[in-house]
Amino acid sequence: MIYDKLNGQTLAYVGDAYWSLLVRKYLIDKGITKAIDLQKNSIKFVSAKAQANFYGIIKEELNEIEKDIFKRGRNYKTNSSPKNTDIITYHISTGFEALIGFWYLNEEWERIELMWNIIKTKMEEANGTISIREECC
């Protein structure tokens, strides 16, 4: 199958699933194992607002094909409306997820790793290294 012909929504569907797994593995590798802590920390990576910001971080690294894939995801017409964000942020995050899905389906592991490392570095600079929550008392 030629994955670059898939519509933006399908690419985003796959990208959302893969991105969630990548984030969960990262958090578990950091020693976060309680479900409530995993959920709290994963939102920093998987929310529409976070993903829209991540696009802003990586967009200069994208080639023309990747920019087109992003636009396909961003511009895909949907009948659903976002619950916790504005429509523009939602569309940008869908474009970001389409990119992740495109790279995943095409087994472009080096691109995923490069972008993931750029994003992790920015997140750790902004928030400090994510680690196990310190228990009180």
mmCIF file of C-alpha atoms in Angstrom:
data_model
loop_
_atom_site.group_PDB
_atom_site.id
_atom_site.type_symbol
_atom_site.label_atom_id
_atom_site.label_comp_id
_atom_site.label_asym_id
_atom_site.label_seq_id
_atom_site.Cartn_x
_atom_site.Cartn_y
_atom_site.Cartn_z
ATOM 1 C CA MET A 1 0.000 0.000 0.000
ATOM 2 C CA ILE A 2 1.166 3.519 -0.746
ATOM 3 C CA TYR A 3 0.727 5.293 2.573
ATOM 4 C CA ASP A 4 1.380 8.769 1.244
ATOM 5 C CA LYS A 5 -1.980 8.599 -0.571
ATOM 6 C CA LEU A 6 -3.996 8.073 2.631
ATOM 7 C CA ASN A 7 -6.252 10.898 3.761
ATOM 8 C CA GLY A 8 -5.218 13.131 6.633
ATOM 9 C CA GLN A 9 -7.696 11.674 9.078
ATOM 10 C CA THR A 10 -6.418 8.121 8.601
ATOM 11 C CA LEU A 11 -2.800 9.212 8.962
ATOM 12 C CA ALA A 12 -3.720 11.160 12.106
ATOM 13 C CA TYR A 13 -5.571 8.137 13.520
ATOM 14 C CA VAL A 14 -2.434 6.014 13.214
ATOM 15 C CA GLY A 15 -0.199 8.858 14.371
ATOM 16 C CA ASP A 16 -2.280 9.420 17.494
ATOM 17 C CA ALA A 17 -1.971 5.760 18.473
ATOM 18 C CA TYR A 18 1.774 5.579 17.857
ATOM 19 C CA TRP A 19 2.485 8.913 19.560
ATOM 20 C CA SER A 20 0.566 7.780 22.659
ATOM 21 C CA LEU A 21 2.626 4.586 22.865
ATOM 22 C CA LEU A 22 5.878 6.488 22.377
ATOM 23 C CA VAL A 23 4.972 8.884 25.188
ATOM 24 C CA ARG A 24 3.837 6.110 27.523
ATOM 25 C CA LYS A 25 7.061 4.159 27.007
ATOM 26 C CA TYR A 26 9.096 7.325 27.641
ATOM 27 C CA LEU A 27 7.259 8.001 30.897
ATOM 28 C CA ILE A 28 7.571 4.403 32.100
ATOM 29 C CA ASP A 29 11.282 4.456 31.215
ATOM 30 C CA LYS A 30 11.521 7.555 33.439
ATOM 31 C CA GLY A 31 10.154 5.477 36.316
ATOM 32 C CA ILE A 32 6.586 6.733 36.286
ATOM 33 C CA THR A 33 4.396 3.686 36.834
ATOM 34 C CA LYS A 34 1.276 4.834 38.674
ATOM 35 C CA ALA A 35 -1.663 5.279 36.328
ATOM 36 C CA ILE A 36 -2.610 8.689 37.731
ATOM 37 C CA ASP A 37 0.953 9.964 37.259
ATOM 38 C CA LEU A 38 1.170 8.474 33.771
ATOM 39 C CA GLN A 39 -2.058 10.234 32.811
ATOM 40 C CA LYS A 40 -1.006 13.562 34.326
ATOM 41 C CA ASN A 41 2.360 13.530 32.595
ATOM 42 C CA SER A 42 1.135 12.164 29.260
ATOM 43 C CA ILE A 43 -1.199 15.141 28.819
ATOM 44 C CA LYS A 44 1.914 17.301 28.469
ATOM 45 C CA PHE A 45 2.605 15.370 25.251
ATOM 46 C CA VAL A 46 -0.721 14.191 23.851
ATOM 47 C CA SER A 47 -3.092 17.128 24.295
ATOM 48 C CA ALA A 48 -4.056 19.069 21.186
ATOM 49 C CA LYS A 49 -2.387 22.180 22.617
ATOM 50 C CA ALA A 50 0.873 20.301 23.246
ATOM 51 C CA GLN A 51 0.876 18.741 19.791
ATOM 52 C CA ALA A 52 0.180 22.090 18.124
ATOM 53 C CA ASN A 53 3.162 23.502 20.021
ATOM 54 C CA PHE A 54 5.301 20.550 18.944
ATOM 55 C CA TYR A 55 4.506 21.308 15.328
ATOM 56 C CA GLY A 56 5.830 24.820 15.914
ATOM 57 C CA ILE A 57 9.045 23.316 17.277
ATOM 58 C CA ILE A 58 9.680 20.916 14.360
ATOM 59 C CA LYS A 59 8.217 22.744 11.360
ATOM 60 C CA GLU A 60 11.588 24.137 10.240
ATOM 61 C CA GLU A 61 12.921 20.566 10.060
ATOM 62 C CA LEU A 62 10.242 19.371 7.614
ATOM 63 C CA ASN A 63 10.810 18.737 3.931
ATOM 64 C CA GLU A 64 8.217 19.589 1.267
ATOM 65 C CA ILE A 65 6.556 16.159 1.311
ATOM 66 C CA GLU A 66 6.207 16.332 5.091
ATOM 67 C CA LYS A 67 4.768 19.846 4.885
ATOM 68 C CA ASP A 68 2.166 18.522 2.447
ATOM 69 C CA ILE A 69 1.327 15.626 4.778
ATOM 70 C CA PHE A 70 0.908 18.093 7.659
ATOM 71 C CA LYS A 71 -1.422 20.243 5.543
ATOM 72 C CA ARG A 72 -3.436 17.181 4.526
ATOM 73 C CA GLY A 73 -4.028 16.360 8.185
ATOM 74 C CA ARG A 74 -4.636 19.967 9.210
ATOM 75 C CA ASN A 75 -7.060 20.670 6.401
ATOM 76 C CA TYR A 76 -9.055 17.451 6.584
ATOM 77 C CA LYS A 77 -12.749 18.254 6.927
ATOM 78 C CA THR A 78 -14.328 16.610 9.925
ATOM 79 C CA ASN A 79 -17.792 16.712 11.415
ATOM 80 C CA SER A 80 -16.525 16.430 14.981
ATOM 81 C CA SER A 81 -15.641 19.394 17.119
ATOM 82 C CA PRO A 82 -12.889 19.514 19.717
ATOM 83 C CA LYS A 83 -13.889 19.226 23.367
ATOM 84 C CA ASN A 84 -11.059 20.973 25.179
ATOM 85 C CA THR A 85 -9.489 23.312 22.659
ATOM 86 C CA ASP A 86 -10.220 25.747 19.855
ATOM 87 C CA ILE A 87 -10.685 24.580 16.276
ATOM 88 C CA ILE A 88 -7.379 26.023 15.002
ATOM 89 C CA THR A 89 -5.323 24.237 17.659
ATOM 90 C CA TYR A 90 -7.268 21.048 16.954
ATOM 91 C CA HIS A 91 -6.504 21.232 13.224
ATOM 92 C CA ILE A 92 -2.795 21.891 13.806
ATOM 93 C CA SER A 93 -2.576 18.949 16.218
ATOM 94 C CA THR A 94 -4.321 16.739 13.641
ATOM 95 C CA GLY A 95 -1.678 17.767 11.117
ATOM 96 C CA PHE A 96 1.034 16.854 13.617
ATOM 97 C CA GLU A 97 -0.562 13.438 14.211
ATOM 98 C CA ALA A 98 -0.796 12.891 10.438
ATOM 99 C CA LEU A 99 2.963 13.433 10.209
ATOM 100 C CA ILE A 100 3.600 10.891 12.953
ATOM 101 C CA GLY A 101 1.274 8.417 11.227
ATOM 102 C CA PHE A 102 2.980 8.972 7.879
ATOM 103 C CA TRP A 103 6.437 8.364 9.339
ATOM 104 C CA TYR A 104 5.236 5.321 11.257
ATOM 105 C CA LEU A 105 3.511 3.660 8.304
ATOM 106 C CA ASN A 106 6.495 4.320 6.063
ATOM 107 C CA GLU A 107 8.848 3.018 8.764
ATOM 108 C CA GLU A 108 10.779 6.280 8.812
ATOM 109 C CA TRP A 109 12.241 5.546 12.228
ATOM 110 C CA GLU A 110 15.091 8.034 11.871
ATOM 111 C CA ARG A 111 12.642 10.878 11.235
ATOM 112 C CA ILE A 112 10.507 9.853 14.192
ATOM 113 C CA GLU A 113 13.568 9.607 16.424
ATOM 114 C CA LEU A 114 14.931 12.973 15.270
ATOM 115 C CA MET A 115 11.641 14.794 15.877
ATOM 116 C CA TRP A 116 11.010 12.940 19.149
ATOM 117 C CA ASN A 117 14.455 13.943 20.423
ATOM 118 C CA ILE A 118 13.924 17.581 19.439
ATOM 119 C CA ILE A 119 10.570 17.615 21.245
ATOM 120 C CA LYS A 120 11.877 15.783 24.351
ATOM 121 C CA THR A 121 14.786 18.213 24.617
ATOM 122 C CA LYS A 122 12.466 21.234 24.430
ATOM 123 C CA MET A 123 10.083 19.697 26.956
ATOM 124 C CA GLU A 124 12.867 18.877 29.399
ATOM 125 C CA GLU A 125 14.342 22.383 29.027
ATOM 126 C CA ALA A 126 10.944 23.918 29.730
ATOM 127 C CA ASN A 127 9.732 21.573 32.479
ATOM 128 C CA GLY A 128 12.861 19.958 33.868
ATOM 129 C CA THR A 129 13.529 16.291 33.424
ATOM 130 C CA ILE A 130 10.380 14.299 33.997
ATOM 131 C CA SER A 131 10.907 11.730 36.712
ATOM 132 C CA ILE A 132 9.156 9.819 39.451
ATOM 133 C CA ARG A 133 6.892 11.996 41.567
ATOM 134 C CA GLU A 134 8.237 12.431 45.063
ATOM 135 C CA GLU A 135 5.944 10.967 47.658
ATOM 136 C CA CYS A 136 5.123 13.049 50.656
ATOM 137 C CA CYS A 137 4.874 11.911 54.265
#
